[in-house]
Coordinates of N, CA and C in Angstrom, one line a residue:
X1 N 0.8 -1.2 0.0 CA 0.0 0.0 0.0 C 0.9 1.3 0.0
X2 N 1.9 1.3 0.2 CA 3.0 2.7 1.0 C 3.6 2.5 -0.4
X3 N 3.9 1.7 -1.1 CA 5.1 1.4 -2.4 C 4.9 2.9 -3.3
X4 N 3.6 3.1 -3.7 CA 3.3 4.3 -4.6 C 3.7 5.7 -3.5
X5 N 3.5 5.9 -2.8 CA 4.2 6.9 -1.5 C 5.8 7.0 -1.4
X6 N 6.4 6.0 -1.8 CA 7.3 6.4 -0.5 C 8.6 6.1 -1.6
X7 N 9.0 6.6 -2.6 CA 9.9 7.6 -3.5 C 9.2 9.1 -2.9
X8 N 8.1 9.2 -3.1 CA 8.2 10.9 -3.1 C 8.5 11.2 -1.7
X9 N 8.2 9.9 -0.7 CA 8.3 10.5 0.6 C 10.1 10.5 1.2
X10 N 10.7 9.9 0.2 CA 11.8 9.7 -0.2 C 12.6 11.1 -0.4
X11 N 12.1 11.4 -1.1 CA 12.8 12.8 -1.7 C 12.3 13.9 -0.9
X12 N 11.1 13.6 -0.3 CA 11.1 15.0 1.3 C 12.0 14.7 1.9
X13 N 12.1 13.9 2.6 CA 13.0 13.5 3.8 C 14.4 13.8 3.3
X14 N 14.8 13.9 2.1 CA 16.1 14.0 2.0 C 16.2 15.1 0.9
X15 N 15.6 15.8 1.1 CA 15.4 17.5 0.0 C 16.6 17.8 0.9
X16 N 17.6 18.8 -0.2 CA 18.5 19.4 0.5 C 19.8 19.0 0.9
X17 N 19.8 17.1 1.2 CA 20.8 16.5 1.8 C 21.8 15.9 0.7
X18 N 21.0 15.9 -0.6 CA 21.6 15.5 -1.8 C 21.9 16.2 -3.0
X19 N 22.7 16.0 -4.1 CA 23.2 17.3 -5.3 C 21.3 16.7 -6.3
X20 N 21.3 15.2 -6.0 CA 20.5 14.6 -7.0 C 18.9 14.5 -6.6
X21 N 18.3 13.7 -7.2 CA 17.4 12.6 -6.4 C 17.9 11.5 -5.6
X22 N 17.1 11.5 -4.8 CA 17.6 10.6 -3.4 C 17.7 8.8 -4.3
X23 N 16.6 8.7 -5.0 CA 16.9 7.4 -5.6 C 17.6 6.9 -6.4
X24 N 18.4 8.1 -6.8 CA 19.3 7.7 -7.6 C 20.7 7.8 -6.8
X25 N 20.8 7.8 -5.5 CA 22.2 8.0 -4.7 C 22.6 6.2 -4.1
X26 N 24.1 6.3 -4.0 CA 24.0 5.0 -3.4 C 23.7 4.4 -2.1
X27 N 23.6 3.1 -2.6 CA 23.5 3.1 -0.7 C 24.2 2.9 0.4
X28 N 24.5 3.1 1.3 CA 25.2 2.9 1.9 C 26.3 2.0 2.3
X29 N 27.8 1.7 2.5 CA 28.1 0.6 2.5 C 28.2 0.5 3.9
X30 N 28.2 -0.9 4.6 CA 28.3 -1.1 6.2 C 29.9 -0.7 6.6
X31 N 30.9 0.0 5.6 CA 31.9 0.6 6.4 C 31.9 1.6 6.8
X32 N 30.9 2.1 6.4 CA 30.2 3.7 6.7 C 29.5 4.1 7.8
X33 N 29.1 2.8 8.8 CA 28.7 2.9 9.8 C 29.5 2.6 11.2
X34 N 29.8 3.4 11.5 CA 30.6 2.9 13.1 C 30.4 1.6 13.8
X35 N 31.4 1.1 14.1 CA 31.1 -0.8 15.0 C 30.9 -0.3 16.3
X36 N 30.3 -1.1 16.8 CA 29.5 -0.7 18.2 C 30.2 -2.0 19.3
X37 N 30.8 -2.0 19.9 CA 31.2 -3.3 20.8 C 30.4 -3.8 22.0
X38 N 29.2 -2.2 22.4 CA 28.7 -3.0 23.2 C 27.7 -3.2 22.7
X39 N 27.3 -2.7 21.2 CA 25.8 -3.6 20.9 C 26.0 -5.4 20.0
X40 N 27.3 -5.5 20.0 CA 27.6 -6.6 19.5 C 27.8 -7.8 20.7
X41 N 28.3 -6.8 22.3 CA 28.0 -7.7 22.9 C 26.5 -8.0 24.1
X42 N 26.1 -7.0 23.4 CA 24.4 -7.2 24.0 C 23.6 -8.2 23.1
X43 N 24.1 -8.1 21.7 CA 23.6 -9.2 21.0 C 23.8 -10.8 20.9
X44 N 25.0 -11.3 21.9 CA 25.7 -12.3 21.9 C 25.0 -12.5 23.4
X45 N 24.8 -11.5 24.5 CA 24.5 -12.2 25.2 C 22.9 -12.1 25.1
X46 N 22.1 -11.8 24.5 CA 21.1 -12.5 23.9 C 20.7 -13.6 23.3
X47 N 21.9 -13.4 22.2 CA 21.6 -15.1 21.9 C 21.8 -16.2 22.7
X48 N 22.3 -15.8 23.7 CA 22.9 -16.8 24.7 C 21.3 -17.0 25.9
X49 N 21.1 -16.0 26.0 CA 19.7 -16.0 26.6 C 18.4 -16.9 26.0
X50 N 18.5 -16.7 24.8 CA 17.5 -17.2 23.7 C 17.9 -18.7 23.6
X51 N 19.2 -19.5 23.4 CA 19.6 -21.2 23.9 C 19.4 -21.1 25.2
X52 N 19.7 -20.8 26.1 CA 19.3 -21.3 27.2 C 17.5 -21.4 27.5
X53 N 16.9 -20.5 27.0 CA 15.2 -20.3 27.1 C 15.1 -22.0 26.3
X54 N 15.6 -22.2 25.1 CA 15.3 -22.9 24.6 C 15.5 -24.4 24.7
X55 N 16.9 -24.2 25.3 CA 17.0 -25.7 26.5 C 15.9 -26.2 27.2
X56 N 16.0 -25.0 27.9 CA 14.6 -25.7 29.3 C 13.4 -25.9 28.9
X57 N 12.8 -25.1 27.2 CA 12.2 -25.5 26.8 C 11.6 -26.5 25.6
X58 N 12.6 -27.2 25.3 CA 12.8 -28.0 24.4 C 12.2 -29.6 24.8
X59 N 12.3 -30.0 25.8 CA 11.0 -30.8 26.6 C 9.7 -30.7 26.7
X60 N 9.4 -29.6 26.9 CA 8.2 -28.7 26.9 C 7.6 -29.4 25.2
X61 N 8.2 -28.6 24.4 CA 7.5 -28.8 23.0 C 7.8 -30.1 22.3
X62 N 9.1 -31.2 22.9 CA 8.6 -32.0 22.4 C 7.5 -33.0 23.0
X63 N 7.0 -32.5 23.6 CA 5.7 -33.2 24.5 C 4.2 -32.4 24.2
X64 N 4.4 -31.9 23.0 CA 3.5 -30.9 22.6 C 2.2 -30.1 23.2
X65 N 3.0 -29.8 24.7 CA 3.2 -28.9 25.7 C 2.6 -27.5 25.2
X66 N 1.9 -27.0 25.6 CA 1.8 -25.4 25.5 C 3.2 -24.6 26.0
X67 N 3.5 -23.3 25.6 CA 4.5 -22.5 25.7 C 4.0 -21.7 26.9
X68 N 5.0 -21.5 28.5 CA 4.4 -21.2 29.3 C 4.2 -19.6 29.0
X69 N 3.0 -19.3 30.5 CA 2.8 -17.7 29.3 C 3.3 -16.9 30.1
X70 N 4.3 -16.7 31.0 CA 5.6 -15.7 31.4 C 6.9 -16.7 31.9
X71 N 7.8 -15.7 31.3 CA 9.2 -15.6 32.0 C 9.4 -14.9 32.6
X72 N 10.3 -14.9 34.2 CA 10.8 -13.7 34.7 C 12.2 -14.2 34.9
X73 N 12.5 -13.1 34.7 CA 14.0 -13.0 34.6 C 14.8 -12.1 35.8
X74 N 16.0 -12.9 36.4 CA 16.6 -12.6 37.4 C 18.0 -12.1 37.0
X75 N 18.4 -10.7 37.0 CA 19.7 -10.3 36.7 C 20.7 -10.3 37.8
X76 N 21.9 -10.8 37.6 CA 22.7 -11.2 38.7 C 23.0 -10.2 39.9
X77 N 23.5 -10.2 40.6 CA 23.6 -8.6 41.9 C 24.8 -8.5 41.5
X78 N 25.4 -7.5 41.9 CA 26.7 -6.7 41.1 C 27.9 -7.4 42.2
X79 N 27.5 -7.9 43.5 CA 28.9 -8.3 44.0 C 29.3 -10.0 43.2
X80 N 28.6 -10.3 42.5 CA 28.8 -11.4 42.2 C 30.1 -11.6 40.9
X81 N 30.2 -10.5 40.9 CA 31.4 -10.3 39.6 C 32.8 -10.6 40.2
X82 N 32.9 -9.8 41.0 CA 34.6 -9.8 41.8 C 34.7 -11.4 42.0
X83 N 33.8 -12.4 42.9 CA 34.3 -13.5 42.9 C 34.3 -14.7 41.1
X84 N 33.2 -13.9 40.9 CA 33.3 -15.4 39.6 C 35.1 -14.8 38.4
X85 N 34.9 -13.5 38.6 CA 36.7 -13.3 38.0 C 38.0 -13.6 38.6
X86 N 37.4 -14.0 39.9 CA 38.7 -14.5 40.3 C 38.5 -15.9 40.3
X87 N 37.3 -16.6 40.4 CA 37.6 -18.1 39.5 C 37.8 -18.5 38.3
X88 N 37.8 -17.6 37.4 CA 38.3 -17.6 35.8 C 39.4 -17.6 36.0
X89 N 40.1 -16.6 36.9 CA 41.7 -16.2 37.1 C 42.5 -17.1 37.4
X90 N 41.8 -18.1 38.5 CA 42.6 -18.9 39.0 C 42.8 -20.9 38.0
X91 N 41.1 -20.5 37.3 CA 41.2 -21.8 36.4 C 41.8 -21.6 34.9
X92 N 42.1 -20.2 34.7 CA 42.8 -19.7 33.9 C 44.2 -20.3 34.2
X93 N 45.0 -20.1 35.1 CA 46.3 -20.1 35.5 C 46.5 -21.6 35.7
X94 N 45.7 -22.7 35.4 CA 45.7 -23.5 35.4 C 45.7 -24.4 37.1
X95 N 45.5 -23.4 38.1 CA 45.3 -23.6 39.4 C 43.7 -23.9 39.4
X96 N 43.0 -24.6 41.2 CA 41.4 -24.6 40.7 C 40.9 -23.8 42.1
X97 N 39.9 -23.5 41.7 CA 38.9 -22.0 42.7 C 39.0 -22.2 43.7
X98 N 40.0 -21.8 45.1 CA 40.2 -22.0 46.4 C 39.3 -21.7 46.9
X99 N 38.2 -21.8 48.0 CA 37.3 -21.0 48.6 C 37.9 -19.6 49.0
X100 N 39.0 -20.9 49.9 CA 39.9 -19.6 51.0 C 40.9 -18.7 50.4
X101 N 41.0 -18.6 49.3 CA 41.9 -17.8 48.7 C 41.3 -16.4 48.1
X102 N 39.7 -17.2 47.6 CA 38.2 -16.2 47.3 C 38.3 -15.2 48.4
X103 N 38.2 -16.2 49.4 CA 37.8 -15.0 50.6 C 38.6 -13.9 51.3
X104 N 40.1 -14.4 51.0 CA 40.8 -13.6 51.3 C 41.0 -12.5 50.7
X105 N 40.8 -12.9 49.2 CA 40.7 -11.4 48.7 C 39.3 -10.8 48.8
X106 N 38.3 -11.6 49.1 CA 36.8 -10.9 49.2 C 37.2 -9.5 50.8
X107 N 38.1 -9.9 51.5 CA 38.0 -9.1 53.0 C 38.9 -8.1 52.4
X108 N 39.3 -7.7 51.0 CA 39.9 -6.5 50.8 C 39.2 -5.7 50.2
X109 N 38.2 -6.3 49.9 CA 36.5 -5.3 49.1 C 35.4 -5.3 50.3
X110 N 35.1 -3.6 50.7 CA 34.1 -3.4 51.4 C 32.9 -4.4 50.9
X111 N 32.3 -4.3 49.5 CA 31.2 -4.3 49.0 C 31.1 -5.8 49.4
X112 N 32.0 -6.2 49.4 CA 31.8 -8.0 49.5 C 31.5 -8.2 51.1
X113 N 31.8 -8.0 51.8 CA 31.9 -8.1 53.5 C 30.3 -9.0 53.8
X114 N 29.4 -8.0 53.1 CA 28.2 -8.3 53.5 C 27.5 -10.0 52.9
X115 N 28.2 -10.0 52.0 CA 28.1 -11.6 51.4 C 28.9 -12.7 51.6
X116 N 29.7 -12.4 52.7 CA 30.8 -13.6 53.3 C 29.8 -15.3 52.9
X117 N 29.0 -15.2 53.8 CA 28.3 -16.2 54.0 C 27.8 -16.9 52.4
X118 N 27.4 -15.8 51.7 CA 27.2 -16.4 50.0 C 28.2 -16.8 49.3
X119 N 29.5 -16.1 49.8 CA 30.7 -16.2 48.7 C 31.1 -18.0 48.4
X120 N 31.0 -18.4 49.5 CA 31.6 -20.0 49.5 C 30.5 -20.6 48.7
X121 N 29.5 -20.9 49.2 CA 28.7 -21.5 48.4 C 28.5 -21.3 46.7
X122 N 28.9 -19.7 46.1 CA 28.8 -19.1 45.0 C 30.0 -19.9 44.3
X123 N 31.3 -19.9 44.6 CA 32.2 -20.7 44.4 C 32.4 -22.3 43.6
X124 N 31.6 -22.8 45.2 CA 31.8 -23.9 44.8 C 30.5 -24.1 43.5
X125 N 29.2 -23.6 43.4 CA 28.4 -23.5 42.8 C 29.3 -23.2 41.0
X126 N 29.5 -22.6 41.1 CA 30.3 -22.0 39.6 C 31.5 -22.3 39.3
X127 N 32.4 -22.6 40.2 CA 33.3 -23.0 39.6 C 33.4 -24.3 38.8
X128 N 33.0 -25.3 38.8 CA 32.4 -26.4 37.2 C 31.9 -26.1 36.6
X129 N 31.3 -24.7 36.5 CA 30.2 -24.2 35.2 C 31.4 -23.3 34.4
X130 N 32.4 -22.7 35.0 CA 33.3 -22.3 34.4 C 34.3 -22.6 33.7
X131 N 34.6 -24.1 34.3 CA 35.7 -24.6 33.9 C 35.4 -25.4 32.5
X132 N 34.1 -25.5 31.9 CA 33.8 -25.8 31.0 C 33.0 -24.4 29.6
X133 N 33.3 -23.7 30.7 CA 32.4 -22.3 29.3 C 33.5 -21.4 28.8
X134 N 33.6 -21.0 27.9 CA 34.6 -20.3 27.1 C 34.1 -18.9 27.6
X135 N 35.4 -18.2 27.8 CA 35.8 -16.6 28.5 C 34.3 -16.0 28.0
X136 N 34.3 -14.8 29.3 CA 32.9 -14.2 28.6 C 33.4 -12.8 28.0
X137 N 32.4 -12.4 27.9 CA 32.6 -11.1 27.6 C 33.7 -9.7 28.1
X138 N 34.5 -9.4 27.6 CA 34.8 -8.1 28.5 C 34.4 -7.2 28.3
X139 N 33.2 -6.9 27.1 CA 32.3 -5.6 27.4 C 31.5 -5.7 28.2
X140 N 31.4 -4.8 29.1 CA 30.3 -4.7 30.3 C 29.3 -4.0 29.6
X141 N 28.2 -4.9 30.0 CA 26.4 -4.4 29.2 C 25.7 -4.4 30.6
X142 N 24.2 -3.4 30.2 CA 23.6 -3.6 31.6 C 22.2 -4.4 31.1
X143 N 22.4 -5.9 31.6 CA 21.7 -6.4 31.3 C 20.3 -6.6 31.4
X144 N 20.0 -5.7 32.1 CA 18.3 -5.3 33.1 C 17.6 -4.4 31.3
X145 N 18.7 -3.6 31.2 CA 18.2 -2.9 29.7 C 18.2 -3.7 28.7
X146 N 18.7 -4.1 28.9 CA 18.8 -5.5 27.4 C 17.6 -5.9 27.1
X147 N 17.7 -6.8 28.1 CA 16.6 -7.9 28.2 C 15.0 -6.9 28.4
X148 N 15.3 -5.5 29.0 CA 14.0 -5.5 28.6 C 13.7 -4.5 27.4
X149 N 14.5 -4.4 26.6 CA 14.4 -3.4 25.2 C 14.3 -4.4 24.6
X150 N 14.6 -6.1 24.7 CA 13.8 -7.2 23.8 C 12.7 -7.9 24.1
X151 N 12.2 -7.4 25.0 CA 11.2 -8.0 25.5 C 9.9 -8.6 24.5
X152 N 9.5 -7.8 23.5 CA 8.5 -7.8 22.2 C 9.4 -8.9 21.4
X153 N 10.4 -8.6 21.4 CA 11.3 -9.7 20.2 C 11.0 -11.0 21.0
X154 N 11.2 -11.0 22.3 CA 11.3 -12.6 22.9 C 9.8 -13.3 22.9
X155 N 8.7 -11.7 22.9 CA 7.6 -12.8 22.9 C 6.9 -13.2 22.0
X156 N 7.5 -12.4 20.6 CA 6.9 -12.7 19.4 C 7.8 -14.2 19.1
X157 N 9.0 -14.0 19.5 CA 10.1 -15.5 18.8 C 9.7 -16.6 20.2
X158 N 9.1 -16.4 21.4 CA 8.6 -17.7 22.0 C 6.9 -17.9 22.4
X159 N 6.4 -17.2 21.7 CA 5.2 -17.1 22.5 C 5.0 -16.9 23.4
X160 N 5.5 -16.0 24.3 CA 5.2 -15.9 25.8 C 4.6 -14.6 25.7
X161 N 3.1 -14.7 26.7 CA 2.5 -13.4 27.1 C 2.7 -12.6 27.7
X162 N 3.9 -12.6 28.5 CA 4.5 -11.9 29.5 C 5.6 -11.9 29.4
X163 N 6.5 -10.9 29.5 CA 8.3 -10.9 30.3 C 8.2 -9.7 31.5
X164 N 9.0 -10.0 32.1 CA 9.4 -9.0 33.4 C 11.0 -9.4 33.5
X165 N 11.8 -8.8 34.2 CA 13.0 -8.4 34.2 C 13.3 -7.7 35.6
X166 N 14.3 -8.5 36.7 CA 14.0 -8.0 37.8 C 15.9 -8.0 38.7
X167 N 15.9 -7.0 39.3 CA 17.9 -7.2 39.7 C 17.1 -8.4 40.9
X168 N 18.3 -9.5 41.2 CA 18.4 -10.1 42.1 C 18.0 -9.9 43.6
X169 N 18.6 -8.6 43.7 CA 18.2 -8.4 44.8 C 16.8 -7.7 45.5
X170 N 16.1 -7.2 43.9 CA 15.4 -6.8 44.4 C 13.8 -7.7 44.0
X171 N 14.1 -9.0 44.3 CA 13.2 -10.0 43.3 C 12.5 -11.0 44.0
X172 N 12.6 -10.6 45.3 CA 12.3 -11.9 46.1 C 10.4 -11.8 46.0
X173 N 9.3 -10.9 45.9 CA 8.4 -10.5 45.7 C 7.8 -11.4 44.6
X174 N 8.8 -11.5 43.6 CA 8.9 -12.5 42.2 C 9.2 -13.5 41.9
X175 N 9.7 -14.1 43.4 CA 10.6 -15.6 43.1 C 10.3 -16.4 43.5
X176 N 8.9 -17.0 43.5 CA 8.1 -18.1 44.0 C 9.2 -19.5 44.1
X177 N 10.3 -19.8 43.1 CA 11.1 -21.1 43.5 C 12.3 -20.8 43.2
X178 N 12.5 -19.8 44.0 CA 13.8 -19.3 44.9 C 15.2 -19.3 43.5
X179 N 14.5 -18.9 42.4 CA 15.5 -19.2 41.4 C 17.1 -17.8 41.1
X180 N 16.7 -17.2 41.7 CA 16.8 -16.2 41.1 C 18.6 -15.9 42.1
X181 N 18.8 -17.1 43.0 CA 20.2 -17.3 43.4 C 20.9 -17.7 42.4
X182 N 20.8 -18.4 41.1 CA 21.6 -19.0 40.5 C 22.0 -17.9 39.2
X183 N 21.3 -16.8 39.4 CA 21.8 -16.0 38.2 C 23.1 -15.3 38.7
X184 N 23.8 -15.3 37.4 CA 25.3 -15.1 37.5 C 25.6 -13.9 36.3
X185 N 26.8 -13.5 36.4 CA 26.9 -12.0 35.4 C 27.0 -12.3 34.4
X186 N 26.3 -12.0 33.4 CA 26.3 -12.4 31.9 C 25.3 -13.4 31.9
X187 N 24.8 -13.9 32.8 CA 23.7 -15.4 32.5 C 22.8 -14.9 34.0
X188 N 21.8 -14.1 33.2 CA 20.6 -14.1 34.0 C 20.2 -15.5 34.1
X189 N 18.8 -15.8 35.7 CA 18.3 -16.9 35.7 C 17.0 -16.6 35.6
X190 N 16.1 -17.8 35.3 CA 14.8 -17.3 34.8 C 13.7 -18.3 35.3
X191 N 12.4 -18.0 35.4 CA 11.3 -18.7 35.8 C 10.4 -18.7 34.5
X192 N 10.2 -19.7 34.4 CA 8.8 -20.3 33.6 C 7.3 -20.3 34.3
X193 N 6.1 -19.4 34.1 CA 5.1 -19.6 34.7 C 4.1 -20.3 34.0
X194 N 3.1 -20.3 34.2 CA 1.8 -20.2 33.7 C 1.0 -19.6 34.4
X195 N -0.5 -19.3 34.3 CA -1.1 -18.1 34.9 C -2.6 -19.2 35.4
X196 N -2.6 -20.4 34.6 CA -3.7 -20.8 35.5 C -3.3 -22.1 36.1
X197 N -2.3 -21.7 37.1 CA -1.8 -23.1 38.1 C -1.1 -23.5 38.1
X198 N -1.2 -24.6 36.2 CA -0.8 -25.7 36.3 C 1.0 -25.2 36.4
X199 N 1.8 -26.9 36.5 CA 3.2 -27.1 37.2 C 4.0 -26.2 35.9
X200 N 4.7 -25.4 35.7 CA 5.6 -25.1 35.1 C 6.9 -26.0 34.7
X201 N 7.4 -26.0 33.6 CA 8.7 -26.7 33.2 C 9.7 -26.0 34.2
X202 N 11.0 -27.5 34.5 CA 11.8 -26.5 35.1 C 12.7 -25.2 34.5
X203 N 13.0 -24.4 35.3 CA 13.2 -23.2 34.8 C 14.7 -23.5 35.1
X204 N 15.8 -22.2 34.6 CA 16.9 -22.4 34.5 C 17.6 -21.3 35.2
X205 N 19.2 -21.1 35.4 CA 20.0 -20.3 35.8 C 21.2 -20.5 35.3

């Protein structure tokens, strides 16, 4: 319907900006556009979002399952960074994740003091999830924005009637099966609902 429109609307929008007609200029080539590192790695850890959704629900659909109708998503809390880089650091170096070596450097960061009691458990919890996943990212993204400036993309590409998007710490209101401890930096964790009752697939982190 727009096809007969939109040359002339063509040539308004760009009166002035060209010697010619706009349709006869070329187009753009993508070296002409600036590379963006953090939207390249907002897009990676999306896709990374989008196989994991798809893991936990790939049981689901082959059991020709309905698609549940929300996810909520748990973004990791910010002290969780300092320790999981220093178990890359150490299984990097080909050493393996000391608790007590965590902690000693945890008592040189105020921000950590308050999580003593989390840190060991966080450790031992991640340190075999790391020792098998390739380096992450070093662009720092904020993943709370991400995930929710896709929110329309995730529920047109899963069917889900709802997304929400929630920091860790401030989620417990949301976290009917206490998921939302297993989210880690770069790998939000997430809940599968449905809205009338029935059991949900398990959900992941």
């Amino acid at each position: 319907m727009l096809s007969p429109f939109t040359p002339h609307l063509a040539e308004e929008l760009g009166a002035g900006r060209f010697p010619g007609l706009v349709a006869s200029e070329r187009f753009p080539s993508v070296e002409e556009f600036p590379r963006s590192e953090v939207a390249e790695a907002a897009e990676a850890f999306l896709a990374m979002v989008e196989d994991d959704l798809r893991n936990v629900m790939r049981p689901l659909l082959d059991r020709s399952e309905s698609v549940p109708d929300e996810v909520i998503f748990y973004v990791a809390a910010s002290w969780k960074r300092l320790p999981e880089l220093w178990i890359r650091e150490a299984l990097e170096s080909g050493a393996t994740a000391n608790i007590g070596k965590v902690m000693e450097r945890a008592n040189a960061h105020p921000e950590l003091v308050a999580h003593r009691a989390e840190i060991p458990k966080y450790v031992q919890r991640i340190a075999p999830l790391a020792r098998s996943e390739g380096p992450p990212s070093p662009i720092p993204i904020d993943e709370v924005d991400v995930l929710r400036s896709a929110q329309g993309y995730l529920v047109k590409r899963f069917g889900f009637k709802a997304i929400s998007v929630h920091r860790e710490e401030d989620a417990e209101a949301v976290d009917p099966m206490h998921r939302r401890d297993r989210a880690r930096p770069g790998r939000p964790a997430f809940y599968l609902a449905r809205r009338d009752g029935a059991p949900a697939p398990p959900s992941a982190g």
